[in-house]
Amino acid sequence: MSHCRHIIAAFMAATFGLAVLPSSTRSEEAGKAIYAVAYIEIVPGKAKPARRLILDHTADARHATGAIAIDALARDGYPNQFALLEQWQSQKARDDYAATVSAQQFRAALRRLESAGVDERIQGPLFVESEKPAATPPIVVMTHIDVIPPTLDQAKARIKQLVDGNRHQHANLRFDVLVQTNRANHMTLIEGWKQLADKEAESAAAETISFRHDLLPLSGSPYDERIYRPLRE
């Protein structure tokens, strides 16, 4: 049976371009710390009530059993776009909170304001310096990276070089990479910076330009980089 599951996983990867994790791997990771990245888009004109709703939800989720870090973010230049960046002790802890009345009420209220469904991705650590919670940086950059499954090892090695060359360099506060639990070729690069000028300097650096050129032929979709700031009262 296990052999059949691996064959099916290989077929899905070849057919749909997905690096699918076997069920045995997923079950082994069930008790490990997990991350959730959710992208939220709101109907124009509804940003103010959405901000209030998201802030209230964040405050509630931070008190949940198993919550390590719950951050709400507002996208620079896009007043109707937000993100949630969560870290939990386990998938079960997050599932338990998602089943609470308050979490379900938040999702129901959000559906009345959103212009698209919440794009939520459950992830684990790939290149993460520390799983201890830290203050949210003034500038948070999140980039969705999708690579072609046959090039996954090559892409991961190149991404690791970028991480090692930038973490805590030139005013950097965070430079971590998460990997989607059900698609090993989908990753999220999370950067923290003191100010936007620091990120712009990193983007203009020769090593970053070289990385972008090297990653392009390995990519399965555009390099989706988004700049956020912490959502405040």
C-alpha positions as a LaTeX table, in Angstrom:
\begin{tabular}{lrrr}
\hline
Residue & $x$ (\AA) & $y$ (\AA) & $z$ (\AA) \\
\hline
Met1 & 0.00 & 0.00 & 0.00 \\
Ser2 & 2.83 & 2.38 & 0.88 \\
His3 & 4.44 & 1.64 & $-2.50$ \\
Cys4 & 1.17 & 2.49 & $-4.26$ \\
Arg5 & 0.93 & 5.82 & $-2.42$ \\
His6 & 4.41 & 6.77 & $-3.58$ \\
Ile7 & 3.50 & 5.88 & $-7.18$ \\
Ile8 & 0.37 & 8.06 & $-6.97$ \\
Ala9 & 2.41 & 10.94 & $-5.52$ \\
Ala10 & 4.92 & 10.62 & $-8.36$ \\
Phe11 & 2.11 & 10.57 & $-10.92$ \\
Met12 & 0.58 & 13.76 & $-9.47$ \\
Ala13 & 3.96 & 15.49 & $-9.56$ \\
Ala14 & 4.51 & 14.55 & $-13.18$ \\
Thr15 & 0.97 & 15.35 & $-14.27$ \\
Phe16 & 0.20 & 18.54 & $-12.35$ \\
Gly17 & 3.68 & 19.94 & $-11.68$ \\
Leu18 & 3.46 & 19.41 & $-7.93$ \\
Ala19 & 6.08 & 18.07 & $-5.55$ \\
Val20 & 3.62 & 16.23 & $-3.30$ \\
Leu21 & 4.73 & 15.09 & 0.13 \\
Pro22 & 3.89 & 11.44 & 0.91 \\
Ser23 & 1.21 & 10.86 & 3.56 \\
Ser24 & 3.76 & 9.20 & 5.85 \\
Thr25 & 5.78 & 12.41 & 5.89 \\
Arg26 & 2.70 & 14.51 & 6.61 \\
Ser27 & 1.72 & 12.27 & 9.53 \\
Glu28 & 5.23 & 12.50 & 10.99 \\
Glu29 & 4.99 & 16.32 & 10.90 \\
Ala30 & 1.51 & 16.47 & 12.48 \\
Gly31 & 2.92 & 17.21 & 15.94 \\
Lys32 & 5.55 & 19.72 & 14.82 \\
Ala33 & 5.34 & 23.50 & 14.84 \\
Ile34 & 3.60 & 24.86 & 11.77 \\
Tyr35 & 3.11 & 28.22 & 10.10 \\
Ala36 & 0.12 & 29.63 & 8.24 \\
Val37 & 0.28 & 32.43 & 5.70 \\
Ala38 & $-3.06$ & 33.89 & 4.62 \\
Tyr39 & $-3.54$ & 36.55 & 1.95 \\
Ile40 & $-6.73$ & 38.62 & 2.33 \\
Glu41 & $-8.31$ & 40.89 & $-0.29$ \\
Ile42 & $-11.16$ & 43.23 & 0.69 \\
Val43 & $-13.85$ & 44.90 & $-1.39$ \\
Pro44 & $-12.91$ & 48.54 & $-2.12$ \\
Gly45 & $-14.42$ & 50.87 & 0.46 \\
Lys46 & $-14.48$ & 48.19 & 3.18 \\
Ala47 & $-10.89$ & 48.44 & 4.37 \\
Lys48 & $-11.74$ & 50.22 & 7.64 \\
Pro49 & $-14.14$ & 47.57 & 9.02 \\
Ala50 & $-11.81$ & 44.87 & 7.71 \\
Arg51 & $-8.88$ & 46.35 & 9.64 \\
Arg52 & $-10.95$ & 46.34 & 12.83 \\
Leu53 & $-12.08$ & 42.77 & 12.24 \\
Ile54 & $-8.58$ & 41.50 & 11.54 \\
Leu55 & $-7.10$ & 43.30 & 14.56 \\
Asp56 & $-9.76$ & 41.84 & 16.87 \\
His57 & $-9.18$ & 38.38 & 15.45 \\
Thr58 & $-5.43$ & 38.68 & 15.91 \\
Ala59 & $-5.82$ & 39.71 & 19.55 \\
Asp60 & $-8.12$ & 36.74 & 20.16 \\
Ala61 & $-5.90$ & 34.20 & 18.37 \\
Arg62 & $-2.84$ & 35.25 & 20.35 \\
His63 & $-4.53$ & 33.93 & 23.50 \\
Ala64 & $-5.30$ & 30.54 & 21.98 \\
Thr65 & $-3.64$ & 27.42 & 23.33 \\
Gly66 & $-0.64$ & 26.58 & 21.15 \\
Ala67 & $-0.36$ & 29.98 & 19.47 \\
Ile68 & 3.29 & 31.07 & 19.22 \\
Ala69 & 3.02 & 34.18 & 17.04 \\
Ile70 & 0.04 & 35.78 & 15.28 \\
Asp71 & 0.80 & 38.84 & 13.14 \\
Ala72 & $-1.56$ & 40.94 & 11.04 \\
Leu73 & $-0.03$ & 42.85 & 8.13 \\
Ala74 & $-1.19$ & 45.58 & 5.72 \\
Arg75 & 0.24 & 45.62 & 2.21 \\
Asp76 & 2.10 & 48.74 & 1.12 \\
Gly77 & 0.29 & 50.59 & $-1.65$ \\
Tyr78 & $-2.74$ & 48.29 & $-1.59$ \\
Pro79 & $-5.16$ & 49.53 & 1.12 \\
Asn80 & $-7.55$ & 46.62 & 0.54 \\
Gln81 & $-4.97$ & 43.85 & 0.94 \\
Phe82 & $-3.88$ & 42.27 & 4.21 \\
Ala83 & $-2.06$ & 39.17 & 5.39 \\
Leu84 & $-1.95$ & 36.97 & 8.46 \\
Leu85 & 1.30 & 35.31 & 9.44 \\
Glu86 & 0.81 & 32.68 & 12.13 \\
Gln87 & 3.02 & 30.22 & 14.00 \\
Trp88 & 1.53 & 27.38 & 16.06 \\
Gln89 & 2.96 & 24.62 & 18.24 \\
Ser90 & 1.23 & 22.01 & 16.07 \\
Gln91 & $-1.36$ & 21.57 & 13.36 \\
Lys92 & $-3.76$ & 20.26 & 16.00 \\
Ala93 & $-3.43$ & 23.46 & 18.02 \\
Arg94 & $-4.38$ & 25.51 & 14.98 \\
Asp95 & $-7.21$ & 23.17 & 14.05 \\
Asp96 & $-8.59$ & 23.37 & 17.58 \\
Tyr97 & $-8.60$ & 27.15 & 17.45 \\
Ala98 & $-10.16$ & 27.18 & 13.97 \\
Ala99 & $-13.05$ & 25.16 & 15.41 \\
Thr100 & $-13.83$ & 27.73 & 18.12 \\
Val101 & $-16.86$ & 29.99 & 17.90 \\
Ser102 & $-14.75$ & 33.15 & 17.75 \\
Ala103 & $-12.62$ & 31.87 & 14.85 \\
Gln104 & $-15.67$ & 30.78 & 12.90 \\
Gln105 & $-17.37$ & 34.12 & 13.53 \\
Phe106 & $-14.28$ & 35.90 & 12.20 \\
Arg107 & $-14.31$ & 33.87 & 8.99 \\
Ala108 & $-18.05$ & 34.44 & 8.52 \\
Ala109 & $-17.68$ & 38.20 & 9.02 \\
Leu110 & $-14.65$ & 38.31 & 6.73 \\
Arg111 & $-16.57$ & 36.60 & 3.92 \\
Arg112 & $-18.97$ & 39.53 & 3.89 \\
Leu113 & $-16.07$ & 41.93 & 3.23 \\
Glu114 & $-13.67$ & 39.97 & 1.05 \\
Ser115 & $-13.38$ & 40.38 & $-2.70$ \\
Ala116 & $-11.76$ & 36.95 & $-3.09$ \\
Gly117 & $-11.45$ & 33.85 & $-0.97$ \\
Val118 & $-8.68$ & 33.86 & 1.63 \\
Asp119 & $-5.56$ & 32.32 & 0.07 \\
Glu120 & $-4.22$ & 30.33 & 3.01 \\
Arg121 & $-1.12$ & 28.16 & 2.94 \\
Ile122 & 0.00 & 25.85 & 5.76 \\
Gln123 & 3.76 & 25.65 & 5.94 \\
Gly124 & 6.70 & 24.26 & 7.85 \\
Pro125 & 10.21 & 25.63 & 8.39 \\
Leu126 & 12.74 & 25.17 & 5.60 \\
Phe127 & 15.49 & 27.71 & 6.34 \\
Val128 & 14.40 & 29.29 & 9.63 \\
Glu129 & 16.91 & 30.80 & 12.03 \\
Ser130 & 14.80 & 30.48 & 15.18 \\
Glu131 & 11.29 & 29.31 & 15.96 \\
Lys132 & 11.13 & 31.56 & 19.01 \\
Pro133 & 8.71 & 34.48 & 18.57 \\
Ala134 & 10.19 & 37.91 & 17.94 \\
Ala135 & 8.83 & 41.42 & 17.49 \\
Thr136 & 7.26 & 42.09 & 14.10 \\
Pro137 & 9.71 & 44.09 & 11.96 \\
Pro138 & 8.64 & 47.55 & 10.68 \\
Ile139 & 8.87 & 46.22 & 7.11 \\
Val140 & 7.87 & 42.64 & 6.26 \\
Val141 & 8.41 & 41.29 & 2.76 \\
Met142 & 6.73 & 38.01 & 1.82 \\
Thr143 & 7.50 & 36.32 & $-1.48$ \\
His144 & 5.74 & 33.24 & $-2.83$ \\
Ile145 & 8.27 & 31.09 & $-4.69$ \\
Asp146 & 7.05 & 28.28 & $-6.94$ \\
Val147 & 9.68 & 26.11 & $-8.61$ \\
Ile148 & 9.37 & 23.28 & $-11.13$ \\
Pro149 & 9.53 & 19.96 & $-9.20$ \\
Pro150 & 12.47 & 18.46 & $-11.19$ \\
Thr151 & 14.58 & 21.50 & $-10.26$ \\
Leu152 & 13.61 & 21.54 & $-6.57$ \\
Asp153 & 16.98 & 20.56 & $-5.11$ \\
Gln154 & 18.83 & 23.04 & $-7.32$ \\
Ala155 & 16.37 & 25.81 & $-6.42$ \\
Lys156 & 16.56 & 25.10 & $-2.70$ \\
Ala157 & 20.37 & 25.24 & $-2.78$ \\
Arg158 & 20.24 & 28.61 & $-4.57$ \\
Ile159 & 17.64 & 29.97 & $-2.15$ \\
Lys160 & 19.81 & 28.82 & 0.78 \\
Gln161 & 22.70 & 30.85 & $-0.66$ \\
Leu162 & 20.49 & 33.93 & $-0.77$ \\
Val163 & 19.41 & 33.39 & 2.85 \\
Asp164 & 22.97 & 32.90 & 4.11 \\
Gly165 & 24.16 & 35.99 & 2.26 \\
Asn166 & 21.45 & 38.30 & 3.60 \\
Arg167 & 20.42 & 37.21 & 7.08 \\
His168 & 21.40 & 39.95 & 9.57 \\
Gln169 & 23.34 & 41.80 & 6.90 \\
His170 & 22.74 & 45.47 & 6.05 \\
Ala171 & 20.06 & 46.10 & 8.70 \\
Asn172 & 18.23 & 42.85 & 7.99 \\
Leu173 & 16.07 & 41.62 & 10.89 \\
Arg174 & 14.69 & 38.39 & 9.46 \\
Phe175 & 15.41 & 36.21 & 6.45 \\
Asp176 & 13.54 & 32.90 & 6.66 \\
Val177 & 12.03 & 30.45 & 4.21 \\
Leu178 & 8.95 & 28.30 & 4.82 \\
Val179 & 7.81 & 25.36 & 2.72 \\
Gln180 & 4.20 & 24.43 & 2.04 \\
Thr181 & 3.33 & 21.17 & 3.81 \\
Asn182 & 1.47 & 19.68 & 0.85 \\
Arg183 & 3.65 & 21.05 & $-1.97$ \\
Ala184 & 7.40 & 20.90 & $-1.40$ \\
Asn185 & 8.02 & 23.10 & $-4.45$ \\
His186 & 6.00 & 26.00 & $-3.02$ \\
Met187 & 7.88 & 28.22 & $-0.56$ \\
Thr188 & 7.46 & 31.56 & 1.19 \\
Leu189 & 10.44 & 33.84 & 1.72 \\
Ile190 & 9.89 & 36.11 & 4.72 \\
Glu191 & 12.14 & 39.12 & 5.19 \\
Gly192 & 12.17 & 41.69 & 7.98 \\
Trp193 & 13.76 & 45.13 & 7.59 \\
Lys194 & 14.07 & 48.31 & 9.66 \\
Gln195 & 13.05 & 50.54 & 6.76 \\
Leu196 & 12.05 & 50.28 & 3.13 \\
Ala197 & 15.36 & 51.75 & 1.97 \\
Asp198 & 17.16 & 48.74 & 3.46 \\
Lys199 & 15.03 & 46.34 & 1.41 \\
Glu200 & 15.55 & 48.42 & $-1.72$ \\
Ala201 & 19.31 & 48.25 & $-1.19$ \\
Glu202 & 19.10 & 44.46 & $-0.90$ \\
Ser203 & 17.01 & 44.25 & $-4.08$ \\
Ala204 & 19.64 & 46.28 & $-5.97$ \\
Ala205 & 22.57 & 44.22 & $-4.70$ \\
Ala206 & 24.52 & 42.18 & $-7.25$ \\
Glu207 & 23.90 & 38.92 & $-5.36$ \\
Thr208 & 20.12 & 39.45 & $-5.31$ \\
Ile209 & 20.08 & 40.27 & $-9.03$ \\
Ser210 & 22.15 & 37.15 & $-9.72$ \\
Phe211 & 19.77 & 35.06 & $-7.62$ \\
Arg212 & 16.72 & 36.33 & $-9.51$ \\
His213 & 18.35 & 35.49 & $-12.84$ \\
Asp214 & 19.36 & 32.01 & $-11.61$ \\
Leu215 & 15.92 & 31.24 & $-10.19$ \\
Leu216 & 13.93 & 32.30 & $-13.25$ \\
Pro217 & 14.48 & 29.15 & $-15.38$ \\
Leu218 & 13.66 & 26.99 & $-12.33$ \\
Ser219 & 10.41 & 28.79 & $-11.57$ \\
Gly220 & 6.87 & 27.57 & $-12.17$ \\
Ser221 & 5.22 & 30.97 & $-11.71$ \\
Pro222 & 6.18 & 34.67 & $-11.35$ \\
Tyr223 & 8.26 & 35.70 & $-8.33$ \\
Asp224 & 5.46 & 37.18 & $-6.19$ \\
Glu225 & 7.09 & 39.69 & $-3.80$ \\
Arg226 & 4.84 & 41.79 & $-1.54$ \\
Ile227 & 5.78 & 44.47 & 0.97 \\
Tyr228 & 3.82 & 44.81 & 4.23 \\
Arg229 & 3.82 & 46.78 & 7.45 \\
Pro230 & 2.41 & 45.62 & 10.79 \\
Leu231 & $-1.31$ & 46.35 & 11.09 \\
Arg232 & $-1.77$ & 48.70 & 14.04 \\
Glu233 & $-4.66$ & 50.29 & 15.90 \\
\hline
\end{tabular}
